[in-house]
Amino acid sequence: MPGSILSEAEKSRAAAFRSCTARRLFVAGRVLCRSILANRLGCAPQALCLAITPSGRPYLRDYPDIDFNLSHTKDRVALAICRGGSIGIDIERLDAFSEQEASEIMPMILSEQELNQVDQLDERHRRDVFLAYWVQKEAALKCFGQGFLANPQSVILTSENATNGSKAQVLGEAIFIHSGRISDGESRGFQWAIATSNATARPQWQHHKSGIFF
Ligand SMILES: CC(C)(COP(=O)(O)OP(=O)(O)OC[C@H]1O[C@@H](n2cnc3c(N)ncnc32)[C@H](O)[C@@H]1OP(=O)(O)O)[C@@H](O)C(=O)NCCC(=O)NCCS
């Protein structure tokens, strides 16, 4: 049973979810990262100690040189790993927001300059470009360790091309971003972003349908 590789704390957390989907995504994420990290490190998945920072960020207590980050959306779990520096990942469905919802959330996430840029676009492109900004900002804030405890408007994206990403400043620190889209043939697809604190880090990432673990 894949779930048996979880720690006692992870099993208790899984049991506390009221939503079956949320529980499934949490378990799938932990099984994915324990399996892949253990394979890389040459140890048993259940031997890894996944500690959690006060802001909720999981990390490998015994391997300070290796960082990882998880993201999930609906039926998808994504894991990014890097050696040296820290990493953040975000994945969202392209239809995560309606055009109306995107318009309502934008002013809370985008800087004034970004908002002006997005306002020049037609409605559909506005939503897609906003989603690209969103995942890059969330990945940068997760790399930084704060998540949305920090203000997303404080993430300044310096890319010419909002869809592919390149660089960001978070509270004066440089963060390097890769971003793109994937399609699964069933839905409109997903927008993803990976942020690293180290320009030369070669992040590796993979995504899975959460159902594969059950
Ligand atoms: C980090 C955050 C943006 C993730 O939001 P989300 O909608 O759950 O997005 P994702 O699916 O992309 O990411 C979830 C994963 O990010 C990781 N994560 C959690 N907190 C994190 C943080 N502060 N920094 C980086 N990664 C974090 C976890 O692995 C989590 O998955 P898990 O709970 O299954 O282990 C959001 O949880 C947040 O802003 N957290 C910080 C503030 C907070 O509420 N803390 C409360 C706990 S102390």
Coordinates of C-alpha atoms and ligand atoms in Angstrom, one line a residue:
M1 CA 0.0 0.0 0.0
P2 CA 1.8 3.3 -1.1
G3 CA 0.3 5.3 1.8
S4 CA 2.2 3.0 4.3
I5 CA 5.5 4.8 3.5
L6 CA 4.1 8.0 5.1
S7 CA 5.3 9.0 8.6
E8 CA 2.8 8.9 11.5
A9 CA 2.4 12.7 11.4
E10 CA 1.6 12.5 7.7
K11 CA -1.0 9.7 8.3
S12 CA -2.6 11.8 11.0
R13 CA -2.7 14.9 8.7
A14 CA -4.2 12.8 5.9
A15 CA -6.9 11.4 8.3
A16 CA -7.8 14.9 9.3
F17 CA -8.8 16.1 5.8
R18 CA -12.6 16.4 5.4
S19 CA -12.4 16.5 1.7
C20 CA -11.5 13.2 0.0
T21 CA -9.9 15.0 -2.9
A22 CA -7.7 17.1 -0.7
R23 CA -6.7 13.9 1.3
R24 CA -5.9 12.1 -2.0
L25 CA -3.8 15.0 -3.3
F26 CA -1.9 15.3 0.0
V27 CA -1.1 11.5 0.2
A28 CA -0.2 11.4 -3.6
G29 CA 2.2 14.4 -3.1
R30 CA 4.0 12.8 -0.1
V31 CA 4.2 9.4 -1.8
L32 CA 5.6 11.0 -4.9
C33 CA 8.2 13.0 -3.1
R34 CA 9.2 10.2 -0.7
S35 CA 9.5 7.7 -3.5
I36 CA 11.5 9.9 -5.9
L37 CA 13.8 11.5 -3.3
A38 CA 14.5 8.2 -1.7
N39 CA 15.4 6.7 -5.1
R40 CA 17.8 9.6 -5.7
L41 CA 19.3 9.4 -2.2
G42 CA 19.6 5.6 -2.1
C43 CA 17.5 5.1 1.0
A44 CA 14.0 3.8 2.0
P45 CA 11.1 6.3 1.4
Q46 CA 9.9 5.9 5.0
A47 CA 13.4 6.7 6.3
L48 CA 13.3 10.3 5.0
C49 CA 12.6 12.9 7.6
L50 CA 10.3 15.6 6.0
A51 CA 10.3 18.5 8.4
I52 CA 8.0 21.5 8.1
T53 CA 8.9 25.2 8.5
P54 CA 6.7 27.5 10.7
S55 CA 5.1 28.8 7.4
G56 CA 4.3 25.2 6.3
R57 CA 7.1 24.5 3.8
P58 CA 8.2 20.9 3.8
Y59 CA 12.0 20.2 3.6
L60 CA 14.5 17.4 4.0
R61 CA 15.9 17.8 7.5
D62 CA 19.0 15.6 6.9
Y63 CA 19.9 16.8 3.4
P64 CA 20.3 20.6 3.5
D65 CA 21.9 20.6 0.0
I66 CA 18.7 19.2 -1.6
D67 CA 15.5 21.1 -1.9
F68 CA 12.1 20.1 -3.2
N69 CA 8.6 21.6 -3.5
L70 CA 5.2 20.2 -4.3
S71 CA 2.1 21.6 -6.0
H72 CA -1.3 20.1 -6.7
T73 CA -4.4 21.1 -8.7
K74 CA -7.5 19.0 -9.1
D75 CA -6.1 15.6 -10.2
R76 CA -2.5 16.6 -10.7
V77 CA 0.5 16.5 -8.4
A78 CA 3.8 18.1 -9.4
L79 CA 7.2 17.8 -7.7
A80 CA 10.4 19.9 -8.4
I81 CA 13.8 19.1 -7.0
C82 CA 17.1 20.9 -7.0
R83 CA 20.6 20.6 -5.5
G84 CA 21.9 23.9 -4.0
G85 CA 19.6 26.8 -3.2
S86 CA 15.8 26.6 -2.8
I87 CA 13.0 25.8 -5.2
G88 CA 9.3 26.5 -5.6
I89 CA 6.7 25.1 -8.0
D90 CA 3.2 25.9 -8.9
I91 CA 0.8 24.2 -11.3
E92 CA -2.7 25.4 -12.1
R93 CA -5.4 24.3 -14.6
L94 CA -5.8 26.8 -17.5
D95 CA -9.5 27.0 -16.5
A96 CA -8.7 27.6 -12.8
F97 CA -10.5 31.0 -13.0
S98 CA -13.4 32.3 -15.0
E99 CA -12.7 35.6 -16.8
Q100 CA -14.9 37.3 -14.2
E101 CA -13.0 35.7 -11.3
A102 CA -9.6 36.6 -12.9
S103 CA -10.7 40.3 -13.2
E104 CA -11.7 40.3 -9.5
I105 CA -8.5 38.8 -8.2
M106 CA -6.0 40.6 -10.4
P107 CA -5.8 43.8 -8.4
M108 CA -4.7 41.8 -5.3
I109 CA -1.9 39.9 -7.1
L110 CA -0.5 42.2 -9.8
S111 CA 1.5 45.4 -9.4
E112 CA 0.1 48.6 -11.0
Q113 CA 2.4 48.2 -14.0
E114 CA 1.5 44.6 -14.5
L115 CA -2.2 45.4 -14.2
N116 CA -1.8 48.2 -16.8
Q117 CA -0.2 45.7 -19.2
V118 CA -2.9 43.1 -18.7
D119 CA -5.6 45.7 -19.1
Q120 CA -4.5 46.3 -22.7
L121 CA -5.4 42.6 -23.7
D122 CA -8.7 41.2 -24.8
E123 CA -10.6 39.2 -22.1
R124 CA -9.4 35.7 -22.9
H125 CA -5.8 36.7 -23.3
R126 CA -6.0 38.7 -20.1
R127 CA -7.1 35.6 -18.2
D128 CA -4.3 33.5 -19.7
V129 CA -1.6 36.1 -19.1
F130 CA -2.9 36.6 -15.5
L131 CA -2.6 32.9 -14.9
A132 CA 1.0 32.9 -16.2
Y133 CA 1.8 35.8 -13.8
W134 CA 0.0 34.0 -10.9
V135 CA 1.9 30.7 -11.2
Q136 CA 5.2 32.5 -11.5
K137 CA 4.5 34.7 -8.5
E138 CA 3.3 31.7 -6.4
A139 CA 6.3 29.6 -7.4
A140 CA 8.6 32.5 -6.4
L141 CA 6.9 33.0 -3.0
K142 CA 7.1 29.2 -2.4
C143 CA 10.8 29.2 -3.3
F144 CA 11.2 32.1 -0.9
G145 CA 9.4 30.0 1.8
Q146 CA 6.6 32.4 2.7
G147 CA 3.8 31.5 0.3
F148 CA 1.0 34.0 0.4
L149 CA 2.1 35.2 3.8
A150 CA 4.1 37.6 1.6
N151 CA 2.3 40.0 -0.7
P152 CA 2.3 38.7 -4.3
Q153 CA 2.5 42.3 -5.5
S154 CA 6.0 42.4 -3.9
V155 CA 7.1 39.8 -6.5
I156 CA 8.4 41.9 -9.5
L157 CA 8.6 39.9 -12.7
T158 CA 11.2 41.2 -15.0
S159 CA 10.5 39.0 -18.0
E160 CA 9.7 40.4 -21.4
N161 CA 7.5 37.4 -22.0
A162 CA 5.0 36.7 -19.2
T163 CA 4.2 33.3 -20.5
N164 CA 7.7 31.7 -20.3
G165 CA 9.1 33.6 -17.4
S166 CA 12.7 34.4 -16.6
K167 CA 13.5 36.4 -13.5
A168 CA 11.8 37.9 -10.4
Q169 CA 12.7 40.1 -7.5
V170 CA 11.2 39.1 -4.2
L171 CA 11.8 41.6 -1.4
G172 CA 15.0 42.6 -3.1
E173 CA 16.3 39.0 -3.8
A174 CA 16.7 37.5 -7.2
I175 CA 14.6 34.4 -8.1
F176 CA 14.9 32.6 -11.4
I177 CA 11.8 31.3 -13.1
H178 CA 11.0 28.7 -15.7
S179 CA 7.4 28.6 -16.9
G180 CA 5.3 26.9 -19.5
R181 CA 2.2 24.9 -20.4
I182 CA 1.4 21.3 -20.6
S183 CA -1.6 19.6 -22.1
D184 CA -3.1 16.3 -21.0
G185 CA -5.5 15.8 -23.9
E186 CA -8.5 15.8 -21.5
S187 CA -8.8 19.4 -20.3
R188 CA -7.5 22.8 -21.6
G189 CA -4.2 21.9 -19.9
F190 CA -2.0 23.4 -17.2
Q191 CA 0.2 26.4 -16.6
W192 CA 3.3 25.7 -14.5
A193 CA 6.2 27.6 -13.1
I194 CA 9.4 26.6 -11.2
A195 CA 11.4 29.2 -9.3
T196 CA 14.9 28.7 -8.0
S197 CA 17.1 30.9 -5.8
N198 CA 20.2 29.8 -7.8
A199 CA 20.6 30.9 -11.4
T200 CA 22.6 27.8 -12.3
A201 CA 20.4 25.3 -10.6
R202 CA 19.1 22.7 -13.1
P203 CA 15.7 22.0 -11.5
Q204 CA 14.1 18.7 -12.4
W205 CA 10.4 18.2 -12.1
Q206 CA 7.6 15.8 -13.0
H207 CA 3.8 15.7 -12.7
H208 CA 1.4 12.9 -12.2
K209 CA -2.2 12.2 -12.1
S210 CA -2.9 11.7 -8.4
G211 CA -5.1 8.7 -9.2
I212 CA -2.0 6.6 -10.2
F213 CA -1.3 6.0 -6.5
F214 CA -4.6 4.4 -5.7
Ligands
LIG1 C1 2.2 27.8 0.0 C2 0.8 28.1 -0.5 C3 0.9 29.3 -1.4 C4 0.3 26.9 -1.2 O1 -1.0 27.0 -1.6 P1 -1.8 25.8 -2.3 O2 -3.0 26.4 -2.9 O3 -2.0 24.8 -1.3 O4 -0.9 25.5 -3.5 P2 -0.1 24.2 -4.0 O5 -0.9 23.0 -4.3 O6 0.7 24.8 -5.2 O7 1.0 23.9 -2.9 C5 0.8 23.1 -1.8 C6 2.1 22.5 -1.3 O8 3.0 23.6 -1.1 C7 3.9 23.3 0.0 N1 4.0 24.4 0.9 C8 3.1 24.6 2.0 N2 3.5 25.8 2.6 C9 4.5 26.3 1.9 C10 5.4 27.4 2.0 N3 5.2 28.3 3.0 N4 6.4 27.6 1.1 C11 6.6 26.7 0.1 N5 5.8 25.6 -0.1 C12 4.8 25.4 0.8 C13 3.4 22.0 0.6 O9 4.2 20.9 0.1 C14 2.0 21.9 0.1 O10 1.5 20.6 -0.2 P3 1.2 19.6 1.0 O11 0.4 20.4 2.0 O12 0.4 18.5 0.3 O13 2.5 19.1 1.5 C15 -0.2 28.5 0.7 O14 -0.5 27.3 1.4 C16 0.4 29.5 1.6 O15 0.4 30.7 1.3 N6 0.9 29.1 2.8 C17 1.7 29.9 3.7 C18 0.9 30.6 4.7 C19 0.0 29.7 5.5 O16 -1.2 29.7 5.3 N7 0.5 28.9 6.4 C20 -0.3 28.0 7.2 C21 0.4 26.8 7.6 S1 1.5 27.2 9.0

